[in-house]
JSON list of C-alpha atoms and ligand atoms in Angstrom, two decimals:
[
{"chain": "A", "resi": 35, "resn": "MET", "atom": "CA", "xyz": [130.55, 141.05, 98.44]},
{"chain": "A", "resi": 36, "resn": "LYS", "atom": "CA", "xyz": [126.83, 140.17, 98.99]},
{"chain": "A", "resi": 37, "resn": "ARG", "atom": "CA", "xyz": [125.90, 137.21, 101.18]},
{"chain": "A", "resi": 38, "resn": "THR", "atom": "CA", "xyz": [124.44, 135.25, 98.22]},
{"chain": "A", "resi": 39, "resn": "THR", "atom": "CA", "xyz": [127.73, 135.68, 96.42]},
{"chain": "A", "resi": 40, "resn": "HIS", "atom": "CA", "xyz": [129.72, 134.37, 99.38]},
{"chain": "A", "resi": 41, "resn": "VAL", "atom": "CA", "xyz": [127.44, 131.44, 99.91]},
{"chain": "A", "resi": 42, "resn": "LEU", "atom": "CA", "xyz": [127.50, 130.30, 96.31]},
{"chain": "A", "resi": 43, "resn": "PHE", "atom": "CA", "xyz": [131.24, 130.77, 96.04]},
{"chain": "A", "resi": 44, "resn": "ALA", "atom": "CA", "xyz": [131.98, 128.87, 99.35]},
{"chain": "A", "resi": 45, "resn": "VAL", "atom": "CA", "xyz": [129.75, 125.96, 98.35]},
{"chain": "A", "resi": 46, "resn": "ALA", "atom": "CA", "xyz": [131.42, 125.78, 94.86]},
{"chain": "A", "resi": 47, "resn": "ILE", "atom": "CA", "xyz": [134.95, 125.86, 96.39]},
{"chain": "A", "resi": 48, "resn": "SER", "atom": "CA", "xyz": [133.94, 123.09, 98.83]},
{"chain": "A", "resi": 49, "resn": "GLY", "atom": "CA", "xyz": [132.99, 120.98, 95.78]},
{"chain": "A", "resi": 50, "resn": "LEU", "atom": "CA", "xyz": [136.15, 121.76, 94.03]},
{"chain": "A", "resi": 51, "resn": "MET", "atom": "CA", "xyz": [138.23, 120.66, 96.94]},
{"chain": "A", "resi": 52, "resn": "GLY", "atom": "CA", "xyz": [136.40, 117.30, 96.89]},
{"chain": "A", "resi": 53, "resn": "LEU", "atom": "CA", "xyz": [134.32, 117.75, 100.10]},
{"chain": "A", "resi": 54, "resn": "TRP", "atom": "CA", "xyz": [131.10, 116.69, 98.39]},
{"chain": "A", "resi": 55, "resn": "SER", "atom": "CA", "xyz": [132.34, 113.26, 97.57]},
{"chain": "A", "resi": 56, "resn": "VAL", "atom": "CA", "xyz": [133.24, 112.30, 101.17]},
{"chain": "A", "resi": 57, "resn": "ASN", "atom": "CA", "xyz": [130.72, 110.81, 103.70]},
{"chain": "A", "resi": 58, "resn": "GLY", "atom": "CA", "xyz": [128.34, 113.54, 104.48]},
{"chain": "A", "resi": 59, "resn": "GLY", "atom": "CA", "xyz": [129.23, 115.64, 101.50]},
{"chain": "A", "resi": 60, "resn": "PRO", "atom": "CA", "xyz": [125.90, 117.63, 101.21]},
{"chain": "A", "resi": 61, "resn": "PHE", "atom": "CA", "xyz": [126.23, 118.57, 104.93]},
{"chain": "A", "resi": 62, "resn": "LEU", "atom": "CA", "xyz": [129.80, 119.68, 104.48]},
{"chain": "A", "resi": 63, "resn": "ALA", "atom": "CA", "xyz": [128.66, 121.90, 101.50]},
{"chain": "A", "resi": 64, "resn": "LEU", "atom": "CA", "xyz": [126.23, 123.53, 103.91]},
{"chain": "A", "resi": 65, "resn": "ILE", "atom": "CA", "xyz": [128.91, 123.93, 106.55]},
{"chain": "A", "resi": 66, "resn": "SER", "atom": "CA", "xyz": [131.14, 125.61, 103.88]},
{"chain": "A", "resi": 67, "resn": "GLY", "atom": "CA", "xyz": [128.18, 127.96, 102.97]},
{"chain": "A", "resi": 68, "resn": "LEU", "atom": "CA", "xyz": [127.90, 128.83, 106.65]},
{"chain": "A", "resi": 69, "resn": "GLY", "atom": "CA", "xyz": [131.61, 129.47, 106.79]},
{"chain": "A", "resi": 70, "resn": "GLY", "atom": "CA", "xyz": [131.12, 131.85, 103.88]},
{"chain": "A", "resi": 71, "resn": "VAL", "atom": "CA", "xyz": [128.69, 134.07, 105.77]},
{"chain": "A", "resi": 72, "resn": "ILE", "atom": "CA", "xyz": [130.14, 134.00, 109.38]},
{"chain": "A", "resi": 73, "resn": "PRO", "atom": "CA", "xyz": [132.98, 136.57, 108.68]},
{"chain": "A", "resi": 74, "resn": "ASP", "atom": "CA", "xyz": [130.37, 139.36, 108.19]},
{"chain": "A", "resi": 75, "resn": "LEU", "atom": "CA", "xyz": [129.24, 138.92, 111.74]},
{"chain": "A", "resi": 76, "resn": "ASP", "atom": "CA", "xyz": [131.91, 141.60, 112.52]},
{"chain": "A", "resi": 77, "resn": "LEU", "atom": "CA", "xyz": [129.93, 144.17, 110.71]},
{"chain": "A", "resi": 78, "resn": "GLY", "atom": "CA", "xyz": [130.22, 147.15, 112.96]},
{"chain": "A", "resi": 79, "resn": "LYS", "atom": "CA", "xyz": [133.23, 148.59, 114.74]},
{"chain": "A", "resi": 80, "resn": "TYR", "atom": "CA", "xyz": [135.77, 146.01, 113.77]},
{"chain": "A", "resi": 81, "resn": "HIS", "atom": "CA", "xyz": [134.37, 145.18, 110.24]},
{"chain": "A", "resi": 82, "resn": "ARG", "atom": "CA", "xyz": [136.80, 143.56, 107.85]},
{"chain": "A", "resi": 83, "resn": "ARG", "atom": "CA", "xyz": [139.19, 143.07, 110.73]},
{"chain": "A", "resi": 84, "resn": "LEU", "atom": "CA", "xyz": [138.00, 140.89, 113.61]},
{"chain": "A", "resi": 85, "resn": "LEU", "atom": "CA", "xyz": [136.68, 137.99, 111.56]},
{"chain": "A", "resi": 86, "resn": "HIS", "atom": "CA", "xyz": [138.51, 138.76, 108.22]},
{"chain": "A", "resi": 87, "resn": "ASN", "atom": "CA", "xyz": [142.08, 137.83, 109.27]},
{"chain": "A", "resi": 88, "resn": "LEU", "atom": "CA", "xyz": [144.18, 134.69, 109.11]},
{"chain": "A", "resi": 89, "resn": "PHE", "atom": "CA", "xyz": [144.64, 134.31, 112.86]},
{"chain": "A", "resi": 90, "resn": "ILE", "atom": "CA", "xyz": [140.95, 134.01, 113.70]},
{"chain": "A", "resi": 91, "resn": "VAL", "atom": "CA", "xyz": [140.81, 131.36, 110.88]},
{"chain": "A", "resi": 92, "resn": "VAL", "atom": "CA", "xyz": [143.57, 129.27, 112.47]},
{"chain": "A", "resi": 93, "resn": "LEU", "atom": "CA", "xyz": [142.11, 129.82, 115.95]},
{"chain": "A", "resi": 94, "resn": "VAL", "atom": "CA", "xyz": [138.61, 128.59, 114.75]},
{"chain": "A", "resi": 95, "resn": "TYR", "atom": "CA", "xyz": [140.14, 125.72, 112.90]},
{"chain": "A", "resi": 96, "resn": "LEU", "atom": "CA", "xyz": [142.19, 124.53, 115.98]},
{"chain": "A", "resi": 97, "resn": "LEU", "atom": "CA", "xyz": [139.16, 124.92, 118.29]},
{"chain": "A", "resi": 98, "resn": "LEU", "atom": "CA", "xyz": [136.91, 122.86, 115.85]},
{"chain": "A", "resi": 99, "resn": "GLU", "atom": "CA", "xyz": [139.65, 120.26, 115.55]},
{"chain": "A", "resi": 100, "resn": "TYR", "atom": "CA", "xyz": [139.82, 120.08, 119.33]},
{"chain": "A", "resi": 101, "resn": "LEU", "atom": "CA", "xyz": [135.92, 119.83, 119.60]},
{"chain": "A", "resi": 102, "resn": "THR", "atom": "CA", "xyz": [135.46, 117.19, 116.88]},
{"chain": "A", "resi": 103, "resn": "ARG", "atom": "CA", "xyz": [138.06, 115.00, 118.62]},
{"chain": "A", "resi": 104, "resn": "TYR", "atom": "CA", "xyz": [135.76, 114.74, 121.66]},
{"chain": "A", "resi": 105, "resn": "ILE", "atom": "CA", "xyz": [132.39, 115.02, 120.05]},
{"chain": "A", "resi": 106, "resn": "ASP", "atom": "CA", "xyz": [131.74, 112.50, 117.21]},
{"chain": "A", "resi": 107, "resn": "PHE", "atom": "CA", "xyz": [129.44, 113.95, 114.56]},
{"chain": "A", "resi": 108, "resn": "GLY", "atom": "CA", "xyz": [129.95, 111.02, 112.43]},
{"chain": "A", "resi": 109, "resn": "ILE", "atom": "CA", "xyz": [131.05, 113.17, 109.55]},
{"chain": "A", "resi": 110, "resn": "PRO", "atom": "CA", "xyz": [134.74, 113.93, 108.83]},
{"chain": "A", "resi": 111, "resn": "TYR", "atom": "CA", "xyz": [136.19, 117.23, 107.65]},
{"chain": "A", "resi": 112, "resn": "ILE", "atom": "CA", "xyz": [133.81, 119.69, 109.38]},
{"chain": "A", "resi": 113, "resn": "PRO", "atom": "CA", "xyz": [136.48, 121.98, 110.53]},
{"chain": "A", "resi": 114, "resn": "GLN", "atom": "CA", "xyz": [138.08, 121.98, 107.04]},
{"chain": "A", "resi": 115, "resn": "ALA", "atom": "CA", "xyz": [134.70, 122.68, 105.45]},
{"chain": "A", "resi": 116, "resn": "LEU", "atom": "CA", "xyz": [133.90, 125.63, 107.65]},
{"chain": "A", "resi": 117, "resn": "VAL", "atom": "CA", "xyz": [137.35, 127.10, 107.33]},
{"chain": "A", "resi": 118, "resn": "LEU", "atom": "CA", "xyz": [137.28, 126.66, 103.56]},
{"chain": "A", "resi": 119, "resn": "GLY", "atom": "CA", "xyz": [134.17, 128.62, 103.30]},
{"chain": "A", "resi": 120, "resn": "TRP", "atom": "CA", "xyz": [135.61, 131.24, 105.71]},
{"chain": "A", "resi": 121, "resn": "LEU", "atom": "CA", "xyz": [138.75, 131.64, 103.67]},
{"chain": "A", "resi": 122, "resn": "SER", "atom": "CA", "xyz": [136.78, 131.98, 100.38]},
{"chain": "A", "resi": 123, "resn": "HIS", "atom": "CA", "xyz": [134.89, 134.79, 102.03]},
{"chain": "A", "resi": 124, "resn": "ILE", "atom": "CA", "xyz": [138.21, 136.62, 102.89]},
{"chain": "A", "resi": 125, "resn": "PHE", "atom": "CA", "xyz": [139.41, 135.89, 99.33]},
{"chain": "A", "resi": 126, "resn": "LEU", "atom": "CA", "xyz": [136.29, 137.52, 97.77]},
{"chain": "A", "resi": 127, "resn": "ASP", "atom": "CA", "xyz": [136.40, 140.51, 100.13]},
{"chain": "A", "resi": 128, "resn": "SER", "atom": "CA", "xyz": [139.99, 141.13, 99.17]},
{"chain": "A", "resi": 129, "resn": "PHE", "atom": "CA", "xyz": [138.66, 142.26, 95.78]},
{"chain": "A", "resi": 130, "resn": "THR", "atom": "CA", "xyz": [136.63, 145.14, 97.36]},
{"chain": "A", "resi": 131, "resn": "VAL", "atom": "CA", "xyz": [138.00, 148.68, 97.58]},
{"chain": "A", "resi": 132, "resn": "ARG", "atom": "CA", "xyz": [138.42, 148.33, 101.35]},
{"chain": "A", "resi": 133, "resn": "GLY", "atom": "CA", "xyz": [140.39, 145.02, 101.25]},
{"chain": "A", "resi": 134, "resn": "VAL", "atom": "CA", "xyz": [140.82, 142.88, 104.27]},
{"chain": "A", "resi": 135, "resn": "ALA", "atom": "CA", "xyz": [142.92, 143.22, 107.37]},
{"chain": "A", "resi": 136, "resn": "LEU", "atom": "CA", "xyz": [144.56, 139.87, 106.73]},
{"chain": "A", "resi": 137, "resn": "PHE", "atom": "CA", "xyz": [147.08, 140.07, 109.69]},
{"chain": "A", "resi": 138, "resn": "TYR", "atom": "CA", "xyz": [144.85, 141.79, 112.23]},
{"chain": "A", "resi": 139, "resn": "PRO", "atom": "CA", "xyz": [145.47, 142.20, 115.22]},
{"chain": "A", "resi": 140, "resn": "PHE", "atom": "CA", "xyz": [149.18, 142.44, 114.40]},
{"chain": "A", "resi": 141, "resn": "SER", "atom": "CA", "xyz": [148.70, 144.84, 111.58]},
{"chain": "A", "resi": 142, "resn": "ASN", "atom": "CA", "xyz": [145.82, 147.15, 110.75]},
{"chain": "A", "resi": 143, "resn": "ARG", "atom": "CA", "xyz": [146.77, 147.20, 107.05]},
{"chain": "A", "resi": 144, "resn": "TYR", "atom": "CA", "xyz": [144.17, 146.29, 104.54]},
{"chain": "A", "resi": 145, "resn": "TYR", "atom": "CA", "xyz": [145.15, 143.92, 101.81]},
{"chain": "A", "resi": 146, "resn": "GLY", "atom": "CA", "xyz": [143.73, 142.99, 98.43]},
{"chain": "A", "resi": 147, "resn": "LEU", "atom": "CA", "xyz": [143.35, 143.78, 94.79]},
{"chain": "A", "resi": 148, "resn": "LYS", "atom": "CA", "xyz": [140.75, 146.44, 95.84]},
{"chain": "A", "resi": 149, "resn": "LYS", "atom": "CA", "xyz": [138.93, 146.57, 92.47]},
{"chain": "A", "resi": 150, "resn": "CYS", "atom": "CA", "xyz": [135.20, 146.86, 93.25]},
{"chain": "A", "resi": 151, "resn": "ARG", "atom": "CA", "xyz": [132.52, 147.85, 95.68]},
{"chain": "A", "resi": 152, "resn": "SER", "atom": "CA", "xyz": [131.27, 144.98, 97.89]},
{"chain": "A", "resi": 153, "resn": "ASN", "atom": "CA", "xyz": [127.66, 145.69, 96.71]},
{"chain": "A", "resi": 154, "resn": "GLY", "atom": "CA", "xyz": [128.84, 146.49, 93.19]},
{"chain": "A", "resi": 155, "resn": "PHE", "atom": "CA", "xyz": [126.62, 144.73, 90.63]},
{"chain": "A", "resi": 156, "resn": "LEU", "atom": "CA", "xyz": [129.30, 143.60, 88.15]},
{"chain": "A", "resi": 157, "resn": "CYS", "atom": "CA", "xyz": [131.67, 142.30, 90.82]},
{"chain": "A", "resi": 158, "resn": "ASN", "atom": "CA", "xyz": [128.93, 140.18, 92.47]},
{"chain": "A", "resi": 159, "resn": "LEU", "atom": "CA", "xyz": [127.72, 139.05, 89.01]},
{"chain": "A", "resi": 160, "resn": "PHE", "atom": "CA", "xyz": [131.20, 137.94, 88.08]},
{"chain": "A", "resi": 161, "resn": "PHE", "atom": "CA", "xyz": [131.72, 135.82, 91.07]},
{"chain": "A", "resi": 162, "resn": "ILE", "atom": "CA", "xyz": [128.10, 134.40, 90.95]},
{"chain": "A", "resi": 163, "resn": "ILE", "atom": "CA", "xyz": [128.84, 133.37, 87.27]},
{"chain": "A", "resi": 164, "resn": "VAL", "atom": "CA", "xyz": [132.16, 131.78, 88.35]},
{"chain": "A", "resi": 165, "resn": "SER", "atom": "CA", "xyz": [130.39, 129.94, 91.14]},
{"chain": "A", "resi": 166, "resn": "ILE", "atom": "CA", "xyz": [127.58, 128.68, 88.86]},
{"chain": "A", "resi": 167, "resn": "ALA", "atom": "CA", "xyz": [130.11, 127.62, 86.32]},
{"chain": "A", "resi": 168, "resn": "ILE", "atom": "CA", "xyz": [132.03, 125.65, 88.98]},
{"chain": "A", "resi": 169, "resn": "LEU", "atom": "CA", "xyz": [128.70, 124.12, 90.27]},
{"chain": "A", "resi": 170, "resn": "VAL", "atom": "CA", "xyz": [127.48, 123.12, 86.67]},
{"chain": "A", "resi": 171, "resn": "TYR", "atom": "CA", "xyz": [130.90, 121.63, 85.97]},
{"chain": "A", "resi": 172, "resn": "LEU", "atom": "CA", "xyz": [130.86, 119.63, 89.28]},
{"chain": "A", "resi": 173, "resn": "LEU", "atom": "CA", "xyz": [127.24, 118.52, 88.66]},
{"chain": "A", "resi": 174, "resn": "ARG", "atom": "CA", "xyz": [127.64, 118.00, 84.90]},
{"chain": "A", "resi": 175, "resn": "ASP", "atom": "CA", "xyz": [126.67, 114.35, 84.92]},
{"chain": "A", "resi": 176, "resn": "GLN", "atom": "CA", "xyz": [123.39, 115.18, 86.75]},
{"chain": "A", "resi": 177, "resn": "VAL", "atom": "CA", "xyz": [122.83, 118.09, 84.45]},
{"chain": "A", "resi": 178, "resn": "ILE", "atom": "CA", "xyz": [123.35, 115.94, 81.35]},
{"chain": "A", "resi": 179, "resn": "HIS", "atom": "CA", "xyz": [121.12, 113.38, 82.77]},
{"chain": "A", "resi": 180, "resn": "TYR", "atom": "CA", "xyz": [118.41, 115.70, 83.50]},
{"chain": "A", "resi": 181, "resn": "ALA", "atom": "CA", "xyz": [118.66, 117.50, 80.14]},
{"chain": "A", "resi": 182, "resn": "SER", "atom": "CA", "xyz": [118.38, 114.20, 78.30]},
{"chain": "A", "resi": 183, "resn": "PHE", "atom": "CA", "xyz": [115.51, 113.27, 80.46]},
{"chain": "A", "resi": 184, "resn": "LEU", "atom": "CA", "xyz": [113.59, 116.48, 79.57]},
{"chain": "A", "resi": 185, "resn": "GLN", "atom": "CA", "xyz": [113.95, 115.79, 75.82]},
{"chain": "A", "resi": 186, "resn": "PHE", "atom": "CA", "xyz": [111.86, 112.64, 75.90]},
{"chain": "B", "resi": 322, "resn": "ZN", "atom": "ZN1", "xyz": [133.07, 140.23, 104.58]}
]
């Protein structure tokens, strides 16, 4: 999937999981968006393996949990927000023809529905529409308020 699709979807999912409504919600939405792009840093030799598996997600989560225990950022759920964005990335990539090496380094098998190309227009459009629908749903009170404000 394209980077924009990953970011939008990650931010939408973080809202669905209630991360926006806790202390530091907008920051956590950003962290989730960041988690949605980090996995593609493995573009290159180990693409869709090194950073697209469950073990690296667990490892990163534990590392962040450990770090946030000693460094107080004043905002809870930073590890959860990042990992959520990261998992949403793996989920979206599982729809691409290549799939994702979910159990790497223990298995090199690629898993997923493998239905579309990662830069495919329709596939990206579909998930962008899903993300925007979630965002509009979550922000519906603000949307309604703004819409009624514009009428007068
Ligand atoms: Zn990816």
